[in-house]
Coordinates of C-alpha atoms in Angstrom, one line a residue:
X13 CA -42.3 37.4 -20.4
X14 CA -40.9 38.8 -17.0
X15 CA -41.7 36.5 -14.0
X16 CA -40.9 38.0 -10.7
X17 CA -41.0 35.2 -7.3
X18 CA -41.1 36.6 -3.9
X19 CA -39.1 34.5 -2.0
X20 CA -36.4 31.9 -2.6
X21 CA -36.1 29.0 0.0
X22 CA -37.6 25.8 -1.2
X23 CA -40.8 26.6 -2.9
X24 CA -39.1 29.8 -5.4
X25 CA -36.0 29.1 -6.2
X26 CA -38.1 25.8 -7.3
X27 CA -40.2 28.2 -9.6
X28 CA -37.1 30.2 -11.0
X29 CA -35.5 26.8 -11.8
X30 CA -38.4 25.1 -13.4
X31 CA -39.5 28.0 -15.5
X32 CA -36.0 28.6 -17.2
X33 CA -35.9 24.8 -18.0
X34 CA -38.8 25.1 -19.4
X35 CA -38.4 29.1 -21.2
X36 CA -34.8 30.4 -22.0
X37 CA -36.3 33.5 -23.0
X38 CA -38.3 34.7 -20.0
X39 CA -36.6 37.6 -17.4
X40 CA -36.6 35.6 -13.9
X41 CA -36.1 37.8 -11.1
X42 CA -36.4 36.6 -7.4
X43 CA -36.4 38.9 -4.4
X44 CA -35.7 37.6 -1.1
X45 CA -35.7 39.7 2.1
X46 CA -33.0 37.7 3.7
X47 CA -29.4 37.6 2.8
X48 CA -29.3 33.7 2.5
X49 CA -31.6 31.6 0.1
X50 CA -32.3 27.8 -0.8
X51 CA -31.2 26.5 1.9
X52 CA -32.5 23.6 4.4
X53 CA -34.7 25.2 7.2
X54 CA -34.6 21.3 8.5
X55 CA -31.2 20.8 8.8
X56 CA -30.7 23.4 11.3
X57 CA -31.0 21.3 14.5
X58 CA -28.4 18.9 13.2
X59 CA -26.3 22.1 12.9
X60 CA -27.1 23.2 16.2
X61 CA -26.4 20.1 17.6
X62 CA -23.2 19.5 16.2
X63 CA -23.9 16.5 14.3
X64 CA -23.8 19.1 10.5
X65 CA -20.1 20.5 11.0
X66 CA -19.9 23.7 9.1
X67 CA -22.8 26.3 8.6
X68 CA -22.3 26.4 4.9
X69 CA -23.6 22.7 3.9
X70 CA -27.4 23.4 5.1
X71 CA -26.8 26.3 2.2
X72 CA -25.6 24.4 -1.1
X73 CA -26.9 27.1 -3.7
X74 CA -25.9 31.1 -3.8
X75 CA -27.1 33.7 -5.4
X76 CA -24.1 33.5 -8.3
X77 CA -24.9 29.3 -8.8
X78 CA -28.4 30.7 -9.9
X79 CA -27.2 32.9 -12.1
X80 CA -24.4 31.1 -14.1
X81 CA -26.6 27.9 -13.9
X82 CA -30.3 29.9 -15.1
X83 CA -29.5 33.4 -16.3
X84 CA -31.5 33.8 -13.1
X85 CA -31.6 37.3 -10.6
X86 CA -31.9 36.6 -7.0
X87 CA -32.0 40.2 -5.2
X88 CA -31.2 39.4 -1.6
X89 CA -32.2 41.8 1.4
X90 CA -34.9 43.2 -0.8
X91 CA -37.8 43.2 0.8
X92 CA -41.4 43.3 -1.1
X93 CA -43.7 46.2 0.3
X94 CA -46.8 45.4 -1.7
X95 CA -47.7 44.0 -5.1
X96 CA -50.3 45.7 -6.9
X97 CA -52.0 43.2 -9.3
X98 CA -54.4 45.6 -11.7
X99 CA -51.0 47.6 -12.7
X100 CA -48.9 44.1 -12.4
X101 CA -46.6 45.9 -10.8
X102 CA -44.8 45.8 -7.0
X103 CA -43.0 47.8 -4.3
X104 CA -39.8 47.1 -3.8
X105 CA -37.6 48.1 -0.5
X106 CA -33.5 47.3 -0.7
X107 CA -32.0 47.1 2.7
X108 CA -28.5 47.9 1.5
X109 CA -29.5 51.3 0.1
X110 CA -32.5 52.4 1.3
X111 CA -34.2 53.0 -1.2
X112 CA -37.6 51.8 -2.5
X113 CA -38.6 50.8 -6.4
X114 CA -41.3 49.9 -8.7
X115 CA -40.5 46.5 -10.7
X116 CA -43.1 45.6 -13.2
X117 CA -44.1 42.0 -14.1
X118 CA -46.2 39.2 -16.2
X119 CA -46.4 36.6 -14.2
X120 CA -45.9 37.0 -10.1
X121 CA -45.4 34.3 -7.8
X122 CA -45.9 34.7 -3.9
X123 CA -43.4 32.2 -1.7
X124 CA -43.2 34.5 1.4
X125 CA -43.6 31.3 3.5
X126 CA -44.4 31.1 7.0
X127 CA -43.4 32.7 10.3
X128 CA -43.0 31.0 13.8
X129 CA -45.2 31.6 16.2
X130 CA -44.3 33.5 19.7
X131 CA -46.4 32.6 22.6
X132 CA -47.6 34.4 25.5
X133 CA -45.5 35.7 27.5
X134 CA -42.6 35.8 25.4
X135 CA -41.4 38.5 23.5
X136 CA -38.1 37.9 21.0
X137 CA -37.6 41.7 21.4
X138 CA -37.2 41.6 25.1
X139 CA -35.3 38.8 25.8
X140 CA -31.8 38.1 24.4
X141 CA -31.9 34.0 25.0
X142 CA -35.6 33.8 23.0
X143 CA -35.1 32.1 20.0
X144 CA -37.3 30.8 16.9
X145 CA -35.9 28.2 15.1
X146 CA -37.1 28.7 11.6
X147 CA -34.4 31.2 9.2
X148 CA -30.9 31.0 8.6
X149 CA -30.7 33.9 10.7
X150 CA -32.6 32.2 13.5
X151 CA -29.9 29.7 13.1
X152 CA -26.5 32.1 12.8
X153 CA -27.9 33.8 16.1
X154 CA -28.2 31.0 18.4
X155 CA -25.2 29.2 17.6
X156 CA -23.6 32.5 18.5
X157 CA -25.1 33.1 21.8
X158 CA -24.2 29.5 22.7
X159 CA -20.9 29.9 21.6
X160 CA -20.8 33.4 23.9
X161 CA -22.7 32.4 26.7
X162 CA -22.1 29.5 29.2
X163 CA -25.5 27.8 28.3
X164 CA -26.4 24.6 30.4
X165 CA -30.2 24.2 30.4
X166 CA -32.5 24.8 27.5
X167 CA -36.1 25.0 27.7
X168 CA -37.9 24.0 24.5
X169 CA -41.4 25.3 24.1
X170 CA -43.2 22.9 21.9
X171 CA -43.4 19.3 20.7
X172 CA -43.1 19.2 17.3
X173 CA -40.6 18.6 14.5
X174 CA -38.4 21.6 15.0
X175 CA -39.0 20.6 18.7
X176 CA -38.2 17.1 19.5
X177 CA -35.2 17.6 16.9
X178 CA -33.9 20.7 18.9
X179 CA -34.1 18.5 22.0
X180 CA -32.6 15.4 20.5
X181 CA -29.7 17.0 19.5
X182 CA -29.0 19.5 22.4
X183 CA -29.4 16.6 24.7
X184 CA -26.6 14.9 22.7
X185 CA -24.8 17.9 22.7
X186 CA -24.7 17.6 26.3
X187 CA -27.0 20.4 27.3
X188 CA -29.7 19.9 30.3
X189 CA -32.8 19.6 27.9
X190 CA -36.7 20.1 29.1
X191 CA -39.4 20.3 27.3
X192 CA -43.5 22.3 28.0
X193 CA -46.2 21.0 25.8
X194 CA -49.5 23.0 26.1
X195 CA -51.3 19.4 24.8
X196 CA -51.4 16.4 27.0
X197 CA -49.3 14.3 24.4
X198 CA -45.8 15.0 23.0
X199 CA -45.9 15.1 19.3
X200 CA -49.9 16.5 18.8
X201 CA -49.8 15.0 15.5
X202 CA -50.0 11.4 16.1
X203 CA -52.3 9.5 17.8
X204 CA -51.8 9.3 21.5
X205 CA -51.0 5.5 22.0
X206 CA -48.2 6.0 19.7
X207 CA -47.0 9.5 21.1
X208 CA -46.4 7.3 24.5
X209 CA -43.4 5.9 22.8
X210 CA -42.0 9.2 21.9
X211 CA -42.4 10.2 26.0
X212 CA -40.8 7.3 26.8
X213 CA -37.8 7.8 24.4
X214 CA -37.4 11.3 25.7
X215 CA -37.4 10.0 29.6
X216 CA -35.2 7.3 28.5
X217 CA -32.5 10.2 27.5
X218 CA -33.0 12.3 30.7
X219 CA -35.5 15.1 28.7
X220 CA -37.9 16.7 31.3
X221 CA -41.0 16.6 30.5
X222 CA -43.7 19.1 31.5
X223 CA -46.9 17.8 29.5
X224 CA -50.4 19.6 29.9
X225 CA -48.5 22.6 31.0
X226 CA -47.7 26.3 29.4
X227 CA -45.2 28.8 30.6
X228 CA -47.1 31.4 32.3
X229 CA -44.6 33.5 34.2
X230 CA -40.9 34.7 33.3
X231 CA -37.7 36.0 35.7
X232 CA -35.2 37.9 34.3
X233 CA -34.7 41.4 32.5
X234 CA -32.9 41.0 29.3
X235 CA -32.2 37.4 29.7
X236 CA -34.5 35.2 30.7
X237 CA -33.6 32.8 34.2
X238 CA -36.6 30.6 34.6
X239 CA -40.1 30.2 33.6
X240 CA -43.2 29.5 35.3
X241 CA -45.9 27.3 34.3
X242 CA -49.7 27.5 34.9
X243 CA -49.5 23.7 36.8
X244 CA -46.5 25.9 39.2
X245 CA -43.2 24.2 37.9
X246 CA -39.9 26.3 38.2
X247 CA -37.6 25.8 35.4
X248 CA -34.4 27.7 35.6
X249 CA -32.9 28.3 31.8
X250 CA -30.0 29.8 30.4
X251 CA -31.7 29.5 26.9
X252 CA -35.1 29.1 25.4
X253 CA -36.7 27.7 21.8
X254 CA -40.0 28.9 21.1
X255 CA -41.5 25.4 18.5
X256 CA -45.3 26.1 18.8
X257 CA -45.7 25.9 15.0
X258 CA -46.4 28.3 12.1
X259 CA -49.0 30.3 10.3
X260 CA -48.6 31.0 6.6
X261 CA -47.3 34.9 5.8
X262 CA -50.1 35.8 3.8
X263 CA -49.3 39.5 4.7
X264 CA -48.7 40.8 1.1
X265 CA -51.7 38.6 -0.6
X266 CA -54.0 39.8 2.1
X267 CA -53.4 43.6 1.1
X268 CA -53.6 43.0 -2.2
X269 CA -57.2 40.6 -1.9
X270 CA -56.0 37.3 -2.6
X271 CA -58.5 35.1 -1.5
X272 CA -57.2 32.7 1.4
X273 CA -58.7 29.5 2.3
X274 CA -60.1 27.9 5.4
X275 CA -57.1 27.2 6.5
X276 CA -55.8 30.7 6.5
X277 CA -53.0 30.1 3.5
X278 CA -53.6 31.2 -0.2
X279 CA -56.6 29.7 -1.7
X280 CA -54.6 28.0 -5.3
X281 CA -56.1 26.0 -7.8
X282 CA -54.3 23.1 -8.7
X283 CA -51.9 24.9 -10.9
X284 CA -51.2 26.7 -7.6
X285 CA -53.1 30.1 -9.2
X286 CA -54.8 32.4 -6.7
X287 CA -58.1 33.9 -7.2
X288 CA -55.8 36.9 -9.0
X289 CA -55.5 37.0 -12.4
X290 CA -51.5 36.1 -13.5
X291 CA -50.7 35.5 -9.5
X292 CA -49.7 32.3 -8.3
X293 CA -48.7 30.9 -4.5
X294 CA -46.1 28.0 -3.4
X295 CA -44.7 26.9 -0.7
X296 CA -45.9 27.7 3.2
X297 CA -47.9 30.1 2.2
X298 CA -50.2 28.0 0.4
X299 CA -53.1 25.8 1.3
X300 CA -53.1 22.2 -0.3
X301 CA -55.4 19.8 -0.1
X302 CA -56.1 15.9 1.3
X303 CA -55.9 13.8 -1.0
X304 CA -58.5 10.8 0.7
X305 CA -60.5 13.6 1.7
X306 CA -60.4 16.2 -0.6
X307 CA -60.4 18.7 1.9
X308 CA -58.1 21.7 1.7
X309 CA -55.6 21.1 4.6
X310 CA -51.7 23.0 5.4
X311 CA -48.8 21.3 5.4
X312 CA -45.6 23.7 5.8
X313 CA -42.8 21.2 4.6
X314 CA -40.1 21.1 2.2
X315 CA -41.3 18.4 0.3
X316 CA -44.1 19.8 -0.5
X317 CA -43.1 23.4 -1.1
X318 CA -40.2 21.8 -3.5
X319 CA -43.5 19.7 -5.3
X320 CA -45.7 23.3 -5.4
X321 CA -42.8 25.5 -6.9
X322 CA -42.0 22.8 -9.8
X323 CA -45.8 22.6 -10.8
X324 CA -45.8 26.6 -11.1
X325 CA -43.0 27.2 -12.9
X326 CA -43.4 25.0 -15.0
X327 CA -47.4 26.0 -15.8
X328 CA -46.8 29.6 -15.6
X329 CA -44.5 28.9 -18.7
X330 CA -46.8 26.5 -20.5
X331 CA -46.5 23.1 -19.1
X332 CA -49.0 20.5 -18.0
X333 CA -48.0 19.8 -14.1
X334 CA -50.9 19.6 -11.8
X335 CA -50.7 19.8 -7.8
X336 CA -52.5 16.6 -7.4
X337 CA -53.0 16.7 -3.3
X338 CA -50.9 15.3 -0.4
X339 CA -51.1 12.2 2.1
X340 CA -49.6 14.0 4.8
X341 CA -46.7 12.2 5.2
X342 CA -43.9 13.2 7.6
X343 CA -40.9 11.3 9.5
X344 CA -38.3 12.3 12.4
X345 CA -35.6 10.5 14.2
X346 CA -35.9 11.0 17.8
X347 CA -32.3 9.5 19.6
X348 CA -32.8 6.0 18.9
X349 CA -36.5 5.8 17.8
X350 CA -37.7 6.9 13.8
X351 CA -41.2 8.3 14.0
X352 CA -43.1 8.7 11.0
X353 CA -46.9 8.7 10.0
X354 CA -49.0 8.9 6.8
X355 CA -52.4 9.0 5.7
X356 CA -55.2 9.4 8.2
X357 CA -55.2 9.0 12.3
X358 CA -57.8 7.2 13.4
X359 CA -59.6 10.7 14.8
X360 CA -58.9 12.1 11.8
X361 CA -60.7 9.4 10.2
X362 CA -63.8 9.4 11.8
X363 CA -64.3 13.0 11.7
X364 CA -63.7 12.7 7.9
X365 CA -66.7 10.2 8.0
X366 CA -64.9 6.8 7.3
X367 CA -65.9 3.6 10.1
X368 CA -62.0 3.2 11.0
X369 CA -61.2 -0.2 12.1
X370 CA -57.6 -0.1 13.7
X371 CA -55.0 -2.4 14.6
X372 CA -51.3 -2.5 16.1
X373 CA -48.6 -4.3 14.7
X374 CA -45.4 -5.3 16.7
X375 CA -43.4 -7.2 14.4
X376 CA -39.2 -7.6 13.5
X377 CA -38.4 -4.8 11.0
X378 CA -36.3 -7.8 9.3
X379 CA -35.1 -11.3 10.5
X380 CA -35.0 -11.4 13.9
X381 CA -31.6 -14.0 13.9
X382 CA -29.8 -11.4 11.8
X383 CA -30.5 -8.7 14.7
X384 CA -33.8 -7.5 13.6
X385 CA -35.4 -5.0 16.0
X386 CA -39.4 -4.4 16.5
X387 CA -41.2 -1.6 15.3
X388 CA -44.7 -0.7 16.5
X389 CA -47.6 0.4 13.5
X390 CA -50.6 1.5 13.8
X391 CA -52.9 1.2 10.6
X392 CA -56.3 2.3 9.9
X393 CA -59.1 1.3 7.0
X394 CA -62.3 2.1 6.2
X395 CA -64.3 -0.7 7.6
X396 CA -67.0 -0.8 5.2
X397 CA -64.6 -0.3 1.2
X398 CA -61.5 -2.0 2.8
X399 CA -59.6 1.4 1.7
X400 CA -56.0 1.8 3.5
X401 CA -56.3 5.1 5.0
X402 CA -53.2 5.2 7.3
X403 CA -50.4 4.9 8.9
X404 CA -48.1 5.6 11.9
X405 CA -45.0 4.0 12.6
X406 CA -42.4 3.9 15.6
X407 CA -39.4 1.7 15.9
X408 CA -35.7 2.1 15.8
X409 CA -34.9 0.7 11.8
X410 CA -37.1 -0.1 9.0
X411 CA -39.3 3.1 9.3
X412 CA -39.1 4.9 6.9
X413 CA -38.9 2.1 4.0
X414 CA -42.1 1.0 5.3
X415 CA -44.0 5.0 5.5
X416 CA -43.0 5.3 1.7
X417 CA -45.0 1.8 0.8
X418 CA -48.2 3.5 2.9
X419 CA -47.7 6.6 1.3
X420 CA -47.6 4.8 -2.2
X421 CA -50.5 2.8 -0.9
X422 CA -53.0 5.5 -0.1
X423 CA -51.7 7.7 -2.9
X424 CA -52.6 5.0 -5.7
X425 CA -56.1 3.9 -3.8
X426 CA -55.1 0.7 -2.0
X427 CA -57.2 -1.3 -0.1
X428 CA -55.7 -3.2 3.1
X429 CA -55.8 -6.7 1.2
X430 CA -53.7 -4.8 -1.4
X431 CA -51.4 -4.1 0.9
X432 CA -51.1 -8.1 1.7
X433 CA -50.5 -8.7 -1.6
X434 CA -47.6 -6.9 -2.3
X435 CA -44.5 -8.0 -3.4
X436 CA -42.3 -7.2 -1.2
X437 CA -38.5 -7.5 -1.1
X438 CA -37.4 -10.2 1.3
X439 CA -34.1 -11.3 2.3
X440 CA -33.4 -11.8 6.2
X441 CA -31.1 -8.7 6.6
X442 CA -33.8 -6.9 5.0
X443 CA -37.6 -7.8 6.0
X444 CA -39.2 -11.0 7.1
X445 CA -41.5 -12.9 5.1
X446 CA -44.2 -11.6 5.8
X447 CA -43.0 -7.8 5.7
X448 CA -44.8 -5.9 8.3
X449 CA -46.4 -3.7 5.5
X450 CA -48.1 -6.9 4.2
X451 CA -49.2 -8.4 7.5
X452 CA -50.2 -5.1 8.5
X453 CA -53.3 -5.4 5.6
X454 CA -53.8 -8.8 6.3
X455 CA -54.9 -8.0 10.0
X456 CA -56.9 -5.3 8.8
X457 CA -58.5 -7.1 6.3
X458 CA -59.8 -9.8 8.7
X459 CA -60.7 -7.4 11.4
X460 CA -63.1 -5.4 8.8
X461 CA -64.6 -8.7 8.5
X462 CA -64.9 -11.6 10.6
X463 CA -61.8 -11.5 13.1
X464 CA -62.5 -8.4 14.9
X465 CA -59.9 -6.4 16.6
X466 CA -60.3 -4.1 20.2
X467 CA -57.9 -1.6 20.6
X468 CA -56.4 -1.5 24.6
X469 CA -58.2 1.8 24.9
X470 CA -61.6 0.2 23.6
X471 CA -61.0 -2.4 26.3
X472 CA -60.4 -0.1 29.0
X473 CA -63.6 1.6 28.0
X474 CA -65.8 -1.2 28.1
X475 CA -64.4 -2.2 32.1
X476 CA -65.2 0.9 33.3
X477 CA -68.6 0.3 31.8
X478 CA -68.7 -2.6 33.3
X479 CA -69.7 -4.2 30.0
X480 CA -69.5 -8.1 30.6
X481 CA -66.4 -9.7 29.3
X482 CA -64.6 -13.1 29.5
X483 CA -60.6 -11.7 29.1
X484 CA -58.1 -14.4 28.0
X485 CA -55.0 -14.7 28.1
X486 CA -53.0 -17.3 25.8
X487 CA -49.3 -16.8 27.1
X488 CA -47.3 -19.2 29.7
X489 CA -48.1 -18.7 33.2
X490 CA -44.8 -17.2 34.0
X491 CA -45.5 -14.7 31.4
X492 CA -49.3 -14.2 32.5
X493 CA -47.9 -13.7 36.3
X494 CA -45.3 -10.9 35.5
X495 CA -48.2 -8.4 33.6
X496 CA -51.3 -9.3 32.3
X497 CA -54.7 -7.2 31.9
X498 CA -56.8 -6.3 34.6
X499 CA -59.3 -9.7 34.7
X500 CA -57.6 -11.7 32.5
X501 CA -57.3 -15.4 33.3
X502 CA -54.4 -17.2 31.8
X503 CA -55.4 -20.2 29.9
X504 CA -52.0 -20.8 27.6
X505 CA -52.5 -21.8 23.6
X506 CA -51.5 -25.5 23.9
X507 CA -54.3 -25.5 26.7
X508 CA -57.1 -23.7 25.3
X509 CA -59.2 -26.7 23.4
X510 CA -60.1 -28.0 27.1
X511 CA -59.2 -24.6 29.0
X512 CA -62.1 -22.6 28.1
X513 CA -65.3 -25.7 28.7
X514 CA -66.8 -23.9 31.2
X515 CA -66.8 -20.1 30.1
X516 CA -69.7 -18.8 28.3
X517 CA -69.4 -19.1 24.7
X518 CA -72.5 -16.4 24.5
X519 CA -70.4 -13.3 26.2
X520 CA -68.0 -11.1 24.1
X521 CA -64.3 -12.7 24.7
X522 CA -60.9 -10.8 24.4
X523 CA -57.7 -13.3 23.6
X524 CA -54.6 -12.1 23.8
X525 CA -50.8 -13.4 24.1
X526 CA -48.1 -11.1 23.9
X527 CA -47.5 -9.1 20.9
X528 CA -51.2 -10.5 18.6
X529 CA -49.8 -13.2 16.6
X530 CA -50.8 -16.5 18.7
X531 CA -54.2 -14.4 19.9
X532 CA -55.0 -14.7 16.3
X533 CA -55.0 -18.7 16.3
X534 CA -56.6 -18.6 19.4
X535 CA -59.4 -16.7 17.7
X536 CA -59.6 -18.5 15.3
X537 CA -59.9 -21.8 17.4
X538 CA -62.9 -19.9 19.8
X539 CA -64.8 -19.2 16.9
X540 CA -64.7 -22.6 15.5
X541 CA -65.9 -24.4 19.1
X542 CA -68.3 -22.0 18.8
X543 CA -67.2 -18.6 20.8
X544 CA -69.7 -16.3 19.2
X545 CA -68.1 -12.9 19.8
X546 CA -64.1 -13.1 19.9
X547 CA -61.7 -10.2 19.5
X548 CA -58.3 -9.8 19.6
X549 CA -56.3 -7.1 21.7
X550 CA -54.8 -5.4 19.1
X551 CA -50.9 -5.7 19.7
X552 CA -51.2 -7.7 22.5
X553 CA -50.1 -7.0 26.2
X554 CA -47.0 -5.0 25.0
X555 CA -49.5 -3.2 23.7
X556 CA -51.6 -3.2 26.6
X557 CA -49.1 -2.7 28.8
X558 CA -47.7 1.0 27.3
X559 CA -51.5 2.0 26.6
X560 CA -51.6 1.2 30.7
X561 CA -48.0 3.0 31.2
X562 CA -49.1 6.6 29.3
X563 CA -51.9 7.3 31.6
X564 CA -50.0 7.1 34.3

């Protein structure tokens, strides 16, 4: 059998390697159009920045390491013209030579990836400081034009990963970093009362922020000076980073009538088979699917191409692997913040047809005496099963332990009390006892049920309505007169028993102290004097407070 993968960065040099493990006999053969394969698309930013040394260590595998480790051919600068599935065979173009080829094959496997997008009005070929920041080439070229060029301010087009990690490390590099985001949050992904942290970081390190905004205009003839942007900001640059996201290179599947999906990647099965007989997709250039909602979704990350080209290889040669779905899990560090997220947003949620109830969580990532430091989540359930549907998590340690017991979570079907009843490590350099992950269910639990929960955006909602309200606020006086919300009165916790005899137990009540822990005694003791209708603000005034603070 002769199996022949186009491409070899993550998802087919995971095929090559998974089908010889599995067949010693088969002929593997790999073309790739580049001259460099398997190597880490997100370490390049660290490079850039400084913070990887040498070049070489975002590449640990060559093309001779494939073949003494698994007899395997990897033909670099070939490029693949066409495949033509009915004679199994495909067109084959060497870049050294110059001359084109017919190879033959038995099974094919399509990892072309994905290719960055340019926006309006840029142009890569016109401008010599235009950069993508997606192949090793990509990669080899800008450190050399910063290297050659006395480069002071960079303008990064885009918010996301590639993004807020180019601007992250440039800034630490020392460069004058701004960044235009055509969406009126920075990181599009994430819900927009957790994105507020992520603006904040970036002011915090001196990033300029252009938010709502898109470059409209350019200056300069082969080298771009400044930009323009629709809302008439003039930002001079000696270099730019186009990071407005990919679309699957579906280029050779598309001649060759490979079905695609909704989302415009290969359609695959979960064997990751196309609609072609003997033709399978990995990688970026496949679609893969939710797996709370079962709906085919696109998620261009190595993880994920890594999972897609083990489960080929190893069916195309016999074995039993299944693609069974993704929770959309991702994670950056942003200067001194981790950001990460799983799951469902609540938006996403709601248009997927769940009830999402929703709370905030400020709490210690471990022992606050041992130097613990807050992190901020946000989790969301389905109000009516109790199902966990997600996650999103800010803070500066602890993150990503805590993402990877979400992920687990969703993955295996928990509900929040599940989540509650964990058992969690705990030691004080390490968690509390009551590990955010676990107090995290617990307050969804009771706000699916009888200790309801208002988000600060909810609240807002219902003042402008001029819904009536009685807002109260449990925290000291001193802490009531620096911030509080807009018509709270202050009646603190040890007071509340006699504070509240004259307000109307009848009218829907907010309680809140500062971060939602005491609020949620003081709940407790409204509802029991007979407070029909009592909800707590959902991560307190801190919360509040930055909900207030991002729409500014």
């Amino acid at each position: 059998m002769k199996i022949v993968v186009i491409g070899s960065v993550a998802a087919g040099t995971s095929v090559a390697a998974k089908a010889r493990r599995n067949d010693e006999t088969a002929e593997i053969v790999v073309y790739e159009e580049a001259e460099d394969i398997s190597y880490s698309v997100c370490g390049m930013p660290y490079f850039l920045g400084g913070e990887v040394e040498k070049l070489d260590a975002l590449i640990p595998r060559d093309v001779e390491w494939f073949k003494k480790r698994f007899e395997i051919d990897i033909h670099i600068n070939h490029h693949v013209e066409a495949i033509h599935p009915l004679a199994k065979e495909i067109e084959v173009y060497n870049k050294e030579t110059g001359k084109g080829s017919r190879e033959t094959y038995d099974k094919l496997v399509l990892a072309t990836g994905s290719y960055s997008l340019t926006p309006p009005p840029f142009s890569l070929a016109t401008y010599e400081n235009v950069f993508h920041v997606k192949s090793m080439d990509n990669t080899k070229a800008i450190d050399k034009y910063m290297k050659g060029h006395d480069v002071k301010h960079v303008t990064i087009v885009g918010s996301g990963f590639i993004g807020l990690e180019m601007a992250e490390q440039l800034t630490k590099k020392g460069l004058i970093v701004s960044i235009v985001e055509l969406a009126d949050q920075i990181f599009p992904k994430i819900d927009a009362d957790m994105a507020y942290h992520l603006k904040k970081e970036l002011k915090d390190n001196g990033v300029d922020l252009y938010i709502g905004d898109k470059v409209e205009t350019i200056e300069g003839n082969e080298k771009v000076v400044s930009l323009g942007t629709q809302k008439g900001a003039t930002l001079e640059t000696d270099l730019v980073i186009l990071a407005v996201g990919v679309k699957p290179n579906t280029v050779l599947a598309t001649n060759a009538d490979i079905k695609l999906g909704k989302t415009g990647a290969v359609k695959v099965d979960k064997h990751m088979k196309t609609s072609v007989e003997d033709v399978y997709a990995v990688g970026d250039v496949a679609e893969s699917f939710h797996r709370i909602t079962n709906q085919a979704i696109y998620q261009p990350l190595g993880s994920t191409a890594n999972k897609m080209g083990r489960i080929a290889g190893d069916h195309l040669t016999g074995g039993p692997l299944e693609f069974k779905g993704t929770v959309g899990t991702g994670i950056f560090r942003l200067f001194d913040l981790t950001v990460a997220y799983t799951g469902l947003s609540e938006k996403e949620a709601a248009q997927a047809g769940f009830d999402p109830v929703v709370i905030h969580n400020i709490k210690p990532a471990h022992a606050k005496y041992v130097g613990g430091q807050e992190i901020t989540i946000k989790g969301v359930a389905d109000r009516e099963s109790g199902r966990f549907l997600g996650a999103q998590i800010v803070g500066p340690e602890g993150v990503d332990k805590r993402i990877d017991v979400f992920a687990t979570a969703i993955t295996f079907g928990a509900t929040a009390e599940d989540l509650f009843h964990l058992d969690l490590a705990y030691a004080p350099p390490f968690s509390t006892t009551k590990d955010p992950v676990m107090y995290t269910g617990m307050v969804l639990e009771n706000a699916r049920k009888n200790l309801p929960v208002i988000t600060p955006e909810e609240l807002v909602i219902f003042q402008e309505k001029a819904v009536p309200l009685q807002i109260i606020d449990v925290r000291s006086p001193k802490q009531h007169g620096k911030n509080h919300v807009k018509d709270a009165v202050n009646v603190p916790m040890p007071d509340l028993r006699k504070g509240v005899v004259d307000l109307d137990r009848s009218v829907k009540t907010v309680v809140y102290c500062n971060k939602g822990v005491t609020s949620n005694t003081a709940q407790n003791l409204l509802l029991n004097i007979g407070f029909l209708d009592v909800n707590v603000l959902s991560g307190g005034n801190t919360n509040y407070q930055n909900y207030i603070d991002s729409k500014k």
